[in-house]
């Protein structure tokens, strides 16, 4: 939370990731690598968790994503979309993880054990995250997380997820409504 | 709860869930070299619709551009833009593209087949091919230096102006080739935009459409022409027949080019440009030139032995063929006009030799050493160069034409009439003996004689 506040991350629609960090990483700057991790690790973790639905796998993929960022930083082409580039690596890593674990069926139909959020100390937060992962579809989760945690605009989310903007908007509002309803019920 | 508040809570809890030791593990793996190999990261560059539409649109644009470019390329390179018939006896048909490169060469008769066998034509410039064909025609004896030659060039093109342009170019090329080889030839040209009327005759007689059209036009103008007969003749025989029958080719073909070389190195076409009126074809008259001279001498009451003709020419005056003669008998100069059909004297005027030569002072024979009033020595042949202009400052003085003929300005209507130097050789024997070196006499600069 401190990191997010420092970076004003994802709250006002500004781009929290400076492309310069990636260029510095390409030059072997570990301080820049640390800065980037602090800025986007939450976004990456939340996103891969929404795909994998397993916090251990998400942790593995988080590490794998940053190692790939480290090794591919030299190939980053400045297009003003560093977050999309990072999340693309994360998505590829997550899908790769799914293939490795043999979970190749439709992710919507993936049957997994209920996620354990007992490590979240704050009860309100724990309930919120449980509702989020329990009652929202994968696409709703990803849209909500990309907007709330990564600070991506709806248009960027549509582009990143390769779905129409209207779908993003409707699914976002539906996700927020569902969550609010569930929280109220609780 | 506001959306923003909900988002903040979600963001906060997700960030808190990130394992605290993850970065250390990552750093450790980097330190130990446990880093995945570089891989190509392919990002989404737009929606599915855009990704599908863009290649489709690009493909369509590419297709349209290819079709347009292809059609243009085909039109410029492979489509037949014009067809050129070269008729001598061999008849050869050249198909050329817009760039005037030869696409196809067709031999239209056996002579042509033998002539062009083995000659490379493909995509060569039409000028080069025409040159090569002319060399072959000369080499094979179809065009020779010591006989009459007839060459018919026909250019077919939907655009008659374009056909004219190409024809002019081809005829010029042939003309130059003939000049270089010092060969005389009647090079006739015609431009056609519609050949349908001649196609049947061409196919029936196995001749080119150009030759068929030429014969057809001839037979339409002259009843005594047998088209079937002409179809079997080589072009030089057709030309001979045309000349024999005194047939005017005006309106049938363009005879502006005659591929013979002259003393000044200029082709006949150029000479004609310098001689207004010389393009008019000869006219038939019943009185010969000799008869006209005898009539003039008799009318003057002179002795034929001492009569000297300064000029004899056939002209047309008010649609009547007229011989115009200038006759010197001693110190008297007679100007005669004699009807060339019945021999009647139309006009007879006299003047003294002094009066006559005063009108052309620079040509007066009495001047010693041939010097004129300015002290310049006139050179034989100078007169034609200035011949189209009246004598300087003397508009009433006689005009000396390029062929040396003197024409009085008061007969200005007559001056516009054509002259026929070939048919009117000037009497020259006696004056030549009297003429001093370097002098120019009117009537003695007989053009190409």
Tab-separated table of N, CA, C and O in Angstrom, chain B residues 176-229:
chain	number	residue	atom	x	y	z
B	176	UNK	N	16.393	8.282	-94.140
B	176	UNK	CA	17.788	8.470	-93.748
B	176	UNK	C	18.627	7.271	-94.199
B	176	UNK	O	19.734	7.426	-94.692
B	177	UNK	N	18.038	6.084	-94.014
B	177	UNK	CA	18.745	4.860	-94.402
B	177	UNK	C	19.036	4.888	-95.910
B	177	UNK	O	20.147	4.570	-96.342
B	178	UNK	N	18.043	5.291	-96.674
B	178	UNK	CA	18.206	5.329	-98.125
B	178	UNK	C	19.212	6.394	-98.543
B	178	UNK	O	20.004	6.198	-99.454
B	179	UNK	N	19.167	7.526	-97.847
B	179	UNK	CA	20.126	8.592	-98.146
B	179	UNK	C	21.541	8.128	-97.892
B	179	UNK	O	22.450	8.388	-98.683
B	180	UNK	N	21.725	7.427	-96.788
B	180	UNK	CA	23.062	6.930	-96.458
B	180	UNK	C	23.574	5.964	-97.518
B	180	UNK	O	24.762	5.881	-97.782
B	181	UNK	N	22.642	5.226	-98.085
B	181	UNK	CA	23.028	4.234	-99.100
B	181	UNK	C	22.972	4.834	-100.511
B	181	UNK	O	23.219	4.127	-101.476
B	182	UNK	N	22.614	6.117	-100.586
B	182	UNK	CA	22.505	6.821	-101.864
B	182	UNK	C	21.529	6.128	-102.815
B	182	UNK	O	21.826	5.905	-103.988
B	183	UNK	N	20.388	5.775	-102.276
B	183	UNK	CA	19.379	5.079	-103.072
B	183	UNK	C	18.152	5.965	-103.225
B	183	UNK	O	17.678	6.564	-102.253
B	184	UNK	N	17.664	6.045	-104.461
B	184	UNK	CA	16.418	6.769	-104.697
B	184	UNK	C	15.241	5.845	-104.461
B	184	UNK	O	15.270	4.685	-104.876
B	185	UNK	N	14.227	6.357	-103.830
B	185	UNK	CA	13.025	5.547	-103.634
B	185	UNK	C	11.836	6.450	-103.374
B	185	UNK	O	11.981	7.528	-102.789
B	186	UNK	N	10.699	6.019	-103.848
B	186	UNK	CA	9.464	6.710	-103.499
B	186	UNK	C	8.952	6.097	-102.215
B	186	UNK	O	8.507	4.946	-102.207
B	187	UNK	N	9.078	6.837	-101.129
B	187	UNK	CA	8.602	6.333	-99.836
B	187	UNK	C	7.244	6.978	-99.574
B	187	UNK	O	7.151	8.184	-99.385
B	188	UNK	N	6.239	6.157	-99.619
B	188	UNK	CA	4.872	6.666	-99.416
B	188	UNK	C	4.386	6.253	-98.031
B	188	UNK	O	4.713	5.167	-97.561
B	189	UNK	N	3.621	7.114	-97.435
B	189	UNK	CA	3.126	6.795	-96.098
B	189	UNK	C	1.639	7.033	-95.987
B	189	UNK	O	1.083	7.892	-96.655
B	190	UNK	N	1.013	6.241	-95.176
B	190	UNK	CA	-0.406	6.469	-94.894
B	190	UNK	C	-0.690	6.077	-93.448
B	190	UNK	O	-0.096	5.154	-92.904
B	191	UNK	N	-1.598	6.813	-92.849
B	191	UNK	CA	-2.008	6.542	-91.473
B	191	UNK	C	-3.468	6.123	-91.490
B	191	UNK	O	-4.293	6.776	-92.122
B	192	UNK	N	-3.749	5.054	-90.799
B	192	UNK	CA	-5.114	4.528	-90.807
B	192	UNK	C	-5.611	4.328	-89.387
B	192	UNK	O	-4.874	3.821	-88.538
B	193	UNK	N	-6.855	4.731	-89.157
B	193	UNK	CA	-7.456	4.459	-87.847
B	193	UNK	C	-8.515	3.368	-87.952
B	193	UNK	O	-8.881	2.746	-86.967
B	194	UNK	N	-8.993	3.151	-89.183
B	194	UNK	CA	-10.007	2.111	-89.386
B	194	UNK	C	-9.655	1.361	-90.663
B	194	UNK	O	-9.589	1.947	-91.744
B	195	UNK	N	-9.425	0.070	-90.524
B	195	UNK	CA	-8.963	-0.702	-91.686
B	195	UNK	C	-9.972	-1.756	-92.108
B	195	UNK	O	-9.676	-2.595	-92.944
B	196	UNK	N	-11.151	-1.696	-91.535
B	196	UNK	CA	-12.139	-2.745	-91.801
B	196	UNK	C	-12.460	-2.880	-93.285
B	196	UNK	O	-12.604	-3.979	-93.797
B	197	UNK	N	-12.560	-1.726	-93.955
B	197	UNK	CA	-12.965	-1.772	-95.356
B	197	UNK	C	-11.918	-2.445	-96.244
B	197	UNK	O	-12.243	-2.914	-97.334
B	198	UNK	N	-10.679	-2.489	-95.775
B	198	UNK	CA	-9.627	-3.071	-96.621
B	198	UNK	C	-9.254	-4.491	-96.188
B	198	UNK	O	-8.506	-5.178	-96.883
B	199	UNK	N	-9.788	-4.919	-95.069
B	199	UNK	CA	-9.378	-6.220	-94.512
B	199	UNK	C	-9.710	-7.373	-95.456
B	199	UNK	O	-8.888	-8.263	-95.680
B	200	UNK	N	-10.928	-7.335	-95.976
B	200	UNK	CA	-11.385	-8.437	-96.832
B	200	UNK	C	-10.505	-8.557	-98.076
B	200	UNK	O	-10.065	-9.648	-98.443
B	201	UNK	N	-10.219	-7.405	-98.688
B	201	UNK	CA	-9.390	-7.395	-99.887
B	201	UNK	C	-7.968	-7.878	-99.554
B	201	UNK	O	-7.344	-8.609	-100.326
B	202	UNK	N	-7.475	-7.453	-98.380
B	202	UNK	CA	-6.133	-7.856	-97.953
B	202	UNK	C	-6.063	-9.367	-97.754
B	202	UNK	O	-5.124	-10.027	-98.220
B	203	UNK	N	-7.065	-9.904	-97.078
B	203	UNK	CA	-7.058	-11.351	-96.813
B	203	UNK	C	-7.221	-12.145	-98.103
B	203	UNK	O	-6.570	-13.169	-98.308
B	204	UNK	N	-8.081	-11.651	-98.962
B	204	UNK	CA	-8.352	-12.349	-100.224
B	204	UNK	C	-7.086	-12.420	-101.089
B	204	UNK	O	-6.805	-13.434	-101.727
B	205	UNK	N	-6.327	-11.353	-101.105
B	205	UNK	CA	-5.150	-11.301	-101.974
B	205	UNK	C	-3.840	-11.556	-101.230
B	205	UNK	O	-2.759	-11.420	-101.810
B	206	UNK	N	-3.976	-11.884	-99.958
B	206	UNK	CA	-2.799	-12.207	-99.153
B	206	UNK	C	-1.777	-11.074	-99.143
B	206	UNK	O	-0.578	-11.288	-99.342
B	207	UNK	N	-2.270	-9.876	-98.973
B	207	UNK	CA	-1.387	-8.706	-98.888
B	207	UNK	C	-1.677	-7.969	-97.586
B	207	UNK	O	-2.641	-8.295	-96.889
B	208	UNK	N	-0.831	-6.991	-97.311
B	208	UNK	CA	-1.039	-6.252	-96.066
B	208	UNK	C	-2.280	-5.363	-96.175
B	208	UNK	O	-2.694	-4.994	-97.280
B	209	UNK	N	-2.814	-5.032	-95.024
B	209	UNK	CA	-3.975	-4.137	-94.990
B	209	UNK	C	-3.593	-2.776	-95.566
B	209	UNK	O	-4.379	-2.136	-96.260
B	210	UNK	N	-2.358	-2.359	-95.299
B	210	UNK	CA	-1.888	-1.074	-95.799
B	210	UNK	C	-1.887	-1.037	-97.315
B	210	UNK	O	-2.379	-0.093	-97.940
B	211	UNK	N	-1.325	-2.108	-97.920
B	211	UNK	CA	-1.266	-2.156	-99.374
B	211	UNK	C	-2.691	-2.255	-99.949
B	211	UNK	O	-3.010	-1.634	-100.958
B	212	UNK	N	-3.520	-3.023	-99.257
B	212	UNK	CA	-4.901	-3.183	-99.710
B	212	UNK	C	-5.631	-1.841	-99.706
B	212	UNK	O	-6.347	-1.500	-100.644
B	213	UNK	N	-5.416	-1.072	-98.647
B	213	UNK	CA	-6.076	0.226	-98.537
B	213	UNK	C	-5.574	1.167	-99.628
B	213	UNK	O	-6.351	1.907	-100.237
B	214	UNK	N	-4.273	1.120	-99.884
B	214	UNK	CA	-3.655	1.969	-100.907
B	214	UNK	C	-4.262	1.645	-102.282
B	214	UNK	O	-4.673	2.543	-103.024
B	215	UNK	N	-4.333	0.363	-102.599
B	215	UNK	CA	-4.876	-0.064	-103.901
B	215	UNK	C	-6.355	0.308	-104.001
B	215	UNK	O	-6.840	0.760	-105.032
B	216	UNK	N	-7.050	0.112	-102.898
B	216	UNK	CA	-8.481	0.416	-102.878
B	216	UNK	C	-8.718	1.905	-103.171
B	216	UNK	O	-9.580	2.264	-103.973
B	217	UNK	N	-7.918	2.738	-102.528
B	217	UNK	CA	-8.068	4.180	-102.745
B	217	UNK	C	-7.727	4.554	-104.185
B	217	UNK	O	-8.385	5.410	-104.783
B	218	UNK	N	-6.684	3.923	-104.701
B	218	UNK	CA	-6.294	4.196	-106.090
B	218	UNK	C	-7.428	3.834	-107.043
B	218	UNK	O	-7.779	4.604	-107.938
B	219	UNK	N	-7.999	2.630	-106.843
B	219	UNK	CA	-9.042	2.145	-107.752
B	219	UNK	C	-10.323	2.974	-107.622
B	219	UNK	O	-11.077	3.116	-108.577
B	220	UNK	N	-10.544	3.517	-106.440
B	220	UNK	CA	-11.729	4.361	-106.260
B	220	UNK	C	-11.605	5.676	-107.034
B	220	UNK	O	-12.579	6.222	-107.511
B	221	UNK	N	-10.367	6.149	-107.148
B	221	UNK	CA	-10.154	7.433	-107.826
B	221	UNK	C	-9.969	7.271	-109.326
B	221	UNK	O	-10.164	8.215	-110.074
B	222	UNK	N	-9.525	6.084	-109.716
B	222	UNK	CA	-9.242	5.882	-111.142
B	222	UNK	C	-9.878	4.584	-111.616
B	222	UNK	O	-9.503	3.491	-111.162
B	223	UNK	N	-10.808	4.740	-112.534
B	223	UNK	CA	-11.566	3.587	-113.005
B	223	UNK	C	-10.701	2.582	-113.752
B	223	UNK	O	-11.029	1.397	-113.800
B	224	UNK	N	-9.634	3.081	-114.393
B	224	UNK	CA	-8.827	2.167	-115.195
B	224	UNK	C	-7.842	1.347	-114.368
B	224	UNK	O	-7.027	0.621	-114.895
B	225	UNK	N	-7.925	1.482	-113.064
B	225	UNK	CA	-7.057	0.676	-112.188
B	225	UNK	C	-7.767	-0.635	-111.867
B	225	UNK	O	-8.917	-0.642	-111.446
B	226	UNK	N	-7.038	-1.723	-112.060
B	226	UNK	CA	-7.581	-3.033	-111.696
B	226	UNK	C	-6.971	-3.453	-110.350
B	226	UNK	O	-5.787	-3.784	-110.290
B	227	UNK	N	-7.738	-3.426	-109.293
B	227	UNK	CA	-7.172	-3.698	-107.961
B	227	UNK	C	-6.509	-5.066	-107.865
B	227	UNK	O	-5.446	-5.203	-107.261
B	228	UNK	N	-7.112	-6.045	-108.484
B	228	UNK	CA	-6.564	-7.408	-108.413
B	228	UNK	C	-5.182	-7.452	-109.063
B	228	UNK	O	-4.278	-8.135	-108.586
B	229	UNK	N	-5.069	-6.690	-110.135
B	229	UNK	CA	-3.798	-6.655	-110.862
B	229	UNK	C	-2.708	-6.017	-109.997
B	229	UNK	O	-1.594	-6.525	-109.890
